[in-house]
Structures are given as C-alpha cells and as structure tokens.
Tab-separated table of C-alpha atoms in Angstrom:
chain	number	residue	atom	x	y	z
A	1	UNK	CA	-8.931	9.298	-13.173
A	2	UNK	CA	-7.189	6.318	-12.204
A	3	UNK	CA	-9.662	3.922	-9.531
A	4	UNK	CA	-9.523	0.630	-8.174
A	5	UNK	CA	-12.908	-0.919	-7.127
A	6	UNK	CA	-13.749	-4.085	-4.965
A	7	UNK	CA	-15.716	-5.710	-2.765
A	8	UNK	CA	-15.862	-4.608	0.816
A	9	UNK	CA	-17.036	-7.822	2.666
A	10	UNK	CA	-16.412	-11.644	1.751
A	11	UNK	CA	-17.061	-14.857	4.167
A	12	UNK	CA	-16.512	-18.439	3.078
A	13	UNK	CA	-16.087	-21.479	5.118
A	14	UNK	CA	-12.906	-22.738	6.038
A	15	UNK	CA	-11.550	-25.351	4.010
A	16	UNK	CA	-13.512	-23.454	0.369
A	17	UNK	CA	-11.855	-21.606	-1.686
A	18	UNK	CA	-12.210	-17.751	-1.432
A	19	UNK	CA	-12.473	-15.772	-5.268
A	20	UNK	CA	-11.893	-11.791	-4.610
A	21	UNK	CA	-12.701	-10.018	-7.402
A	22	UNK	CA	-11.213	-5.731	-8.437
A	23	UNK	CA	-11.716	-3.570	-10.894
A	24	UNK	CA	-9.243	-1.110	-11.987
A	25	UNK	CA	-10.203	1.719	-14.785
A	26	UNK	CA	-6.520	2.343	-15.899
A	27	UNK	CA	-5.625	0.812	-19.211
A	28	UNK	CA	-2.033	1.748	-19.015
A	29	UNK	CA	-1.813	-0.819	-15.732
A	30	UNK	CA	1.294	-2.546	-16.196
A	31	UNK	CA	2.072	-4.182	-12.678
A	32	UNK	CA	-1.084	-5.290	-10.638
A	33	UNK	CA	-1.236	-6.189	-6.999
A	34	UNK	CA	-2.785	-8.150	-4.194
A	35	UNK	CA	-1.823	-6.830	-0.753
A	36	UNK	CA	-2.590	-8.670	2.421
A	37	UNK	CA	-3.554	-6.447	6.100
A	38	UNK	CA	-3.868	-8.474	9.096
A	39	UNK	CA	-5.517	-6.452	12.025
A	40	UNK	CA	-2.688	-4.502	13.664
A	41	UNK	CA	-0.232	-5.098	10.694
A	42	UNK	CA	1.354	-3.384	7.387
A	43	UNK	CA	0.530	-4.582	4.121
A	44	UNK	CA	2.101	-7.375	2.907
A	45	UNK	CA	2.603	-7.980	-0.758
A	46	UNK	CA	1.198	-11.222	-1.494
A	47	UNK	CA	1.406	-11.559	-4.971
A	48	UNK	CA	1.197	-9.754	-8.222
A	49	UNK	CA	0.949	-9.758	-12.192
A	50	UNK	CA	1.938	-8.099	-15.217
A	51	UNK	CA	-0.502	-7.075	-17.511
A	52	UNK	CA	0.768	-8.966	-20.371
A	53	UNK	CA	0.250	-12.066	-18.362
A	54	UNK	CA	-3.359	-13.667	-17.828
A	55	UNK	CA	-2.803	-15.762	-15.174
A	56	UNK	CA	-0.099	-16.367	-12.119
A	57	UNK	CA	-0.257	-19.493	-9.827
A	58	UNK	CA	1.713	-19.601	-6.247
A	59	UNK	CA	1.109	-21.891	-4.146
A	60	UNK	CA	-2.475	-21.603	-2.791
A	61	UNK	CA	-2.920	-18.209	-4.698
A	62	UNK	CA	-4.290	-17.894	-8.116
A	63	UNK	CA	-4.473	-14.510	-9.671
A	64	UNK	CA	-6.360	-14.075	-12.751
A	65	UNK	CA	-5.902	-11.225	-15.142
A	66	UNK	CA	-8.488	-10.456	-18.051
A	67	UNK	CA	-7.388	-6.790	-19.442
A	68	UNK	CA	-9.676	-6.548	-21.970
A	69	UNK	CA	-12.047	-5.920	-19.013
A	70	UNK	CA	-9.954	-4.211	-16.470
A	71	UNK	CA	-11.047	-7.368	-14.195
A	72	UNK	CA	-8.651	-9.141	-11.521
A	73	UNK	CA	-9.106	-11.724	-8.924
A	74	UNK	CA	-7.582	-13.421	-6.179
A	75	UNK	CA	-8.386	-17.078	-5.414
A	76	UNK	CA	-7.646	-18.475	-2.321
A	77	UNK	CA	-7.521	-22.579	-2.594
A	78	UNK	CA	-7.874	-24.293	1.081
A	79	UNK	CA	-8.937	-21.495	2.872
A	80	UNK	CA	-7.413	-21.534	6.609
A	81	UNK	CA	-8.650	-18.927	9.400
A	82	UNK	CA	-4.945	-17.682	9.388
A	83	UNK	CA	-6.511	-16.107	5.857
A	84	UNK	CA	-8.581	-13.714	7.460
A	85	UNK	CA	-7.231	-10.190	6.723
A	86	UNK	CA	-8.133	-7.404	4.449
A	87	UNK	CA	-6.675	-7.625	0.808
A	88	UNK	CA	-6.512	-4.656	-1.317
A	89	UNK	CA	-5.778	-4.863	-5.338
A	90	UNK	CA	-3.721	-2.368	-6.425
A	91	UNK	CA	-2.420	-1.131	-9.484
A	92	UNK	CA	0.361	1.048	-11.420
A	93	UNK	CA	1.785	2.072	-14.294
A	94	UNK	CA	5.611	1.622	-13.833
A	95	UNK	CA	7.527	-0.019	-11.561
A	96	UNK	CA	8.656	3.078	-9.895
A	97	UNK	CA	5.194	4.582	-9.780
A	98	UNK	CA	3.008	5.166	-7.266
A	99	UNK	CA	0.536	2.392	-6.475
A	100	UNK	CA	-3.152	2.968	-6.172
A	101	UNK	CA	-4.835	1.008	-3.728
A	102	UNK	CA	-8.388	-0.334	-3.797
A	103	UNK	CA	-10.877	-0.091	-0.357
A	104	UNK	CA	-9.779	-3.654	0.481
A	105	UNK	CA	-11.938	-6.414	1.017
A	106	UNK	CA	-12.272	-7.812	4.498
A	107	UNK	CA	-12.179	-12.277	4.550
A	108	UNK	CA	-13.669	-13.245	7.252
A	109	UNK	CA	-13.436	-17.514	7.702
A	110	UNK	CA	-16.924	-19.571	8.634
A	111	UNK	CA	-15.867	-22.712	10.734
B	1	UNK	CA	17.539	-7.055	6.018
B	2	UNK	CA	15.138	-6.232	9.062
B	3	UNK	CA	12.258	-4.090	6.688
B	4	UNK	CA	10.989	-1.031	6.478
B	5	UNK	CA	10.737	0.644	9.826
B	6	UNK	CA	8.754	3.436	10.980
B	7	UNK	CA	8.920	5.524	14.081
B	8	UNK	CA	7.162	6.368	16.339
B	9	UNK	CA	4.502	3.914	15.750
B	10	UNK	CA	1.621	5.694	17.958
B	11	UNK	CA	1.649	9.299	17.918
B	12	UNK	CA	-1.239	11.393	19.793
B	13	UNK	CA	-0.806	15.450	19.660
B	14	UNK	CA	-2.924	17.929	19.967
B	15	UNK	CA	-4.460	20.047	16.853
B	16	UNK	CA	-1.816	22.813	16.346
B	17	UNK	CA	0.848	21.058	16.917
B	18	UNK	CA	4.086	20.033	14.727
B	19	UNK	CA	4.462	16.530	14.303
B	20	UNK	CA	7.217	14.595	12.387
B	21	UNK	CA	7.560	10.787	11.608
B	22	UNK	CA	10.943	8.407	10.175
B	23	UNK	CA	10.838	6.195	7.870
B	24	UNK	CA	14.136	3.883	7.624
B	25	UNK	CA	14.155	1.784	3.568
B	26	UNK	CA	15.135	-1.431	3.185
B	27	UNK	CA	18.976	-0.645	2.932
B	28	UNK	CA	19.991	-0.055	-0.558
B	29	UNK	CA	16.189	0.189	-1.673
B	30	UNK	CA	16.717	4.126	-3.518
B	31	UNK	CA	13.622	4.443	-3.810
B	32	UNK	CA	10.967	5.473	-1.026
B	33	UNK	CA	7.127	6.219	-0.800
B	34	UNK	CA	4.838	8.040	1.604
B	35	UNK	CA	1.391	6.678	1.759
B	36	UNK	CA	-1.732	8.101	4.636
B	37	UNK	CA	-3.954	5.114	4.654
B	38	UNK	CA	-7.679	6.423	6.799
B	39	UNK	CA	-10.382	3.947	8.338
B	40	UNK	CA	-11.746	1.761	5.981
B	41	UNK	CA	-9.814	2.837	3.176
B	42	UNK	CA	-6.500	1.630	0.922
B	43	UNK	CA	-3.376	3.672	1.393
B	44	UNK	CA	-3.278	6.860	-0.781
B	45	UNK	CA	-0.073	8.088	-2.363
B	46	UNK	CA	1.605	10.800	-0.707
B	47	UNK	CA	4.875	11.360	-2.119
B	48	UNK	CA	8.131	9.343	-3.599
B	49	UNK	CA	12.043	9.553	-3.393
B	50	UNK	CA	14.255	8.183	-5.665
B	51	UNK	CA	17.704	8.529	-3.699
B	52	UNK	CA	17.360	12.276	-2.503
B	53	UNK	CA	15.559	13.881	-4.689
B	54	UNK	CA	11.739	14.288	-4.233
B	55	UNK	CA	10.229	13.272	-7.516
B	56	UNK	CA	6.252	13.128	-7.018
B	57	UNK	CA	3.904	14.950	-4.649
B	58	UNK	CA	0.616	14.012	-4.568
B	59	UNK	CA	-2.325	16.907	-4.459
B	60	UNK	CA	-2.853	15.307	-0.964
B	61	UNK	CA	0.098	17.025	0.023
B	62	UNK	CA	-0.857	19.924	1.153
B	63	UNK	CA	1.710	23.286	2.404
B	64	UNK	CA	1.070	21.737	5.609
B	65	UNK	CA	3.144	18.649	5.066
B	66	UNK	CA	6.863	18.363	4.271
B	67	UNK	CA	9.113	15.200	3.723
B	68	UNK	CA	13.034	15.216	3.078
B	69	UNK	CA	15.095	12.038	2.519
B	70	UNK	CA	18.660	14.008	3.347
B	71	UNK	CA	21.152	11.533	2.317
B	72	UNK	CA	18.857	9.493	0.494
B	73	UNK	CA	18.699	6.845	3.348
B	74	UNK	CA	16.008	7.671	5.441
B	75	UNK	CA	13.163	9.668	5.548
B	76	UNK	CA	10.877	12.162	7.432
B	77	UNK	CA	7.357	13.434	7.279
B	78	UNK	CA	6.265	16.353	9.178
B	79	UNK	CA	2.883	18.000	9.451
B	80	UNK	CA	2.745	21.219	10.622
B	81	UNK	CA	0.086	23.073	12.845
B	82	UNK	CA	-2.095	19.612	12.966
B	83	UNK	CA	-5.546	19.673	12.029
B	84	UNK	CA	-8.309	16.647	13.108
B	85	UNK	CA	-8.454	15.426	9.188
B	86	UNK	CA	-5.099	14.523	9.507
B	87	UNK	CA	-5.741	11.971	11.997
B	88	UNK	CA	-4.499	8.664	9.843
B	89	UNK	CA	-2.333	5.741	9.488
B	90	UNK	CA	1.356	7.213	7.930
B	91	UNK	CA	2.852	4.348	5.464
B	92	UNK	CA	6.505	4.121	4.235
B	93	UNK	CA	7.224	1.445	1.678
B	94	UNK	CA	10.285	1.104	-0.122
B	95	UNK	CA	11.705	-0.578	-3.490
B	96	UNK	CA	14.823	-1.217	-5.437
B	97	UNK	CA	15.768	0.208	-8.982
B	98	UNK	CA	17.070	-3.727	-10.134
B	99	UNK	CA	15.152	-6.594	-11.165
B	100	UNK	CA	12.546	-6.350	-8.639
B	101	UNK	CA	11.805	-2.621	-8.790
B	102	UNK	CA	8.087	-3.266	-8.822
B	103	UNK	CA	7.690	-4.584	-5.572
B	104	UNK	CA	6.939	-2.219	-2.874
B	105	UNK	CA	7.810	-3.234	0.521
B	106	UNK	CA	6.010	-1.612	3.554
B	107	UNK	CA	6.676	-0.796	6.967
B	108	UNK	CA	4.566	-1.195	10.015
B	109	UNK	CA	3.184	2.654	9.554
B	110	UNK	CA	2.788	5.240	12.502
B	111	UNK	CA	-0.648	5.996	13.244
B	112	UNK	CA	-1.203	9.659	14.272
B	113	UNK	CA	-4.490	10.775	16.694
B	114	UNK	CA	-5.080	14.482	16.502
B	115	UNK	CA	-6.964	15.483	19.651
C-alpha cells in the first residue's frame, strides 16, 4: 500500500543547514510535498515537486527528488529558530487526489 | 481570500454523543478534503468533494461518520454516538480545479476530546 516514511526527530544549530530526508513507496507519485506544523497551527504547504523534476530551489528551501529511489529531502539553508516546527512529506498521485502524509519530523534549533 | 476555516475549533463531548464540525473552502476552491490527523501522526485522508458530490471515502470512514457539502460551498462532518478513538484533530483543506489544482490549502482544524 501506499506509505510515506521519515525521520521523527532532527536538531541542528542555528545558523546550519537542516537536510530532512522521506521515503515514499508509491511509484505512481506524481506531486510530492513538504508541509510545515508550527505548535498550535495547520499545515502549511511549504513547497513541493513533480516527479518528473529532480530538483526545486525557493528561497532558503531546496527539495531534492531522486525517483529511481523513492527518496526526497528538504534542505533548510540558514537555519533560524522561527524553523522549528514539524514537517511532514507527503505524496499523491493526481492533483485532485488525496494526499498521504508522512509521521512528520519534529526540527528542533540548537543556539 | 481569508483561508480555510473550521468551526468550532475545540470541541469536548462526552462518548455517545453526536458531534458535527464546518468546514468553509477557500471561495471558489470546488474541491474539498476531510483529513483526522492523531498525536504524533500526519493527517490521514478522510474523504473529498469535488463541488457537491462526494467522490472518495476513505475505509477510515466508518457508518459512524457522515459529511455533506450541500451547495458545494461548505462542508460538515458529523460523528455520531462518539466513541474515545475518535478523539483527534479534524482537518479541512481545500484546492482549485485550474492551474494550481495540486496545492491543498488547510484550515486551522477542530480538535475534538471525547470524555
């Protein structure tokens, strides 16, 4: 069945860059996700991909895409303690599909 | 454009009883999601709208839990004769059918205590 996987727990020092890594067992992904939850808070989409794509750079946010092995990441350049949330990868298979959500990891910020 | 909104946000009943949450969509988004997100987990898919008509239901959904989108604006979710295990965060997100129908939008969620 379809499953996203990922990390639970991540810490890095402000200022580093932060790499969150997911797993997703669909091959028929076509849109992926990274969704942002700040304590108290809905999910915010942060960013996202499409699986023909390898790579997608805004801002401060680098998502890397390598399909062969159903592996995605997040990287965080500059890290800043407003970063500290819990982002869940997500996945589906059309845009008006349902989205499957990983766990989430949870970024905490070092001073 | 002020979101997706959700209402109530905080909703404590006791087990047995009917409970039934709104969802208001981005206005014009046609298309609208239920998602139950638990402790320490992602949100799980529920259910989906496009316009009125009720087009997924998840397994999750059991014959305890209804949701209507009458006039294919808003939404509700009830759950009937509550149970403990239902205790959860409730999730409405909503989407377009253009350009951008990909991106799901969420609202704040209602988070239900069953006592």
């Amino acid at each position: 069945g379809e499953d996203v996987e990922q990390s639970l727990f991540l810490s890095v020092r402000e200022g580093d860059s932060s790499v969150i890594n997911c797993t997703y067992t669909d091959s028929s992904s076509t849109y992926l996700y990274w969704y942002k939850q700040e304590p108290g808070a809905g999910l915010q989409l942060l960013t996202y991909i499409f699986s023909n794509m390898d790579m997608k750079q805004d801002q401060r946010l680098t998502v890397l895409l390598n399909k062969k092995d159903k592996h995605l990441s997040l990287r965080i350049a500059d890290t800043q303690t407003g970063d500290s949330a819990i982002y869940f990868c997500a996945d589906s298979y059309s845009s008006a599909s349902k989205i499957i959500f990983g766990s989430g990891t949870r970024l905490s910020i070092r001073p | 454009d002020t979101g997706v909104s959700q209402d109530p946000r905080h909703k404590i009943t006791k087990r047995g009883q009917n409970v039934t949450f709104r969802c208001d969509p981005i206005s014009e988004h046609n298309r609208l999601y239920w998602y139950r997100q638990t402790l320490g987990q992602g949100p799980e898919f529920l259910t989906y709208f496009q316009n009125e008509a009720q087009l997924e239901k998840s397994r999750l959904l059991s014959d305890r839990f209804s949701a209507e989108r009458p006039k294919g604006s808003f939404s509700t979710l009830e759950i009937q004769r509550t149970e403990q295990g239902d205790s959860a965060m409730y999730l409405c997100a909503s989407s377009s059918t253009g350009q951008s129908s990909y991106e799901q939008y969420f609202g704040p969620g209602t988070r239900l205590t069953v006592t």
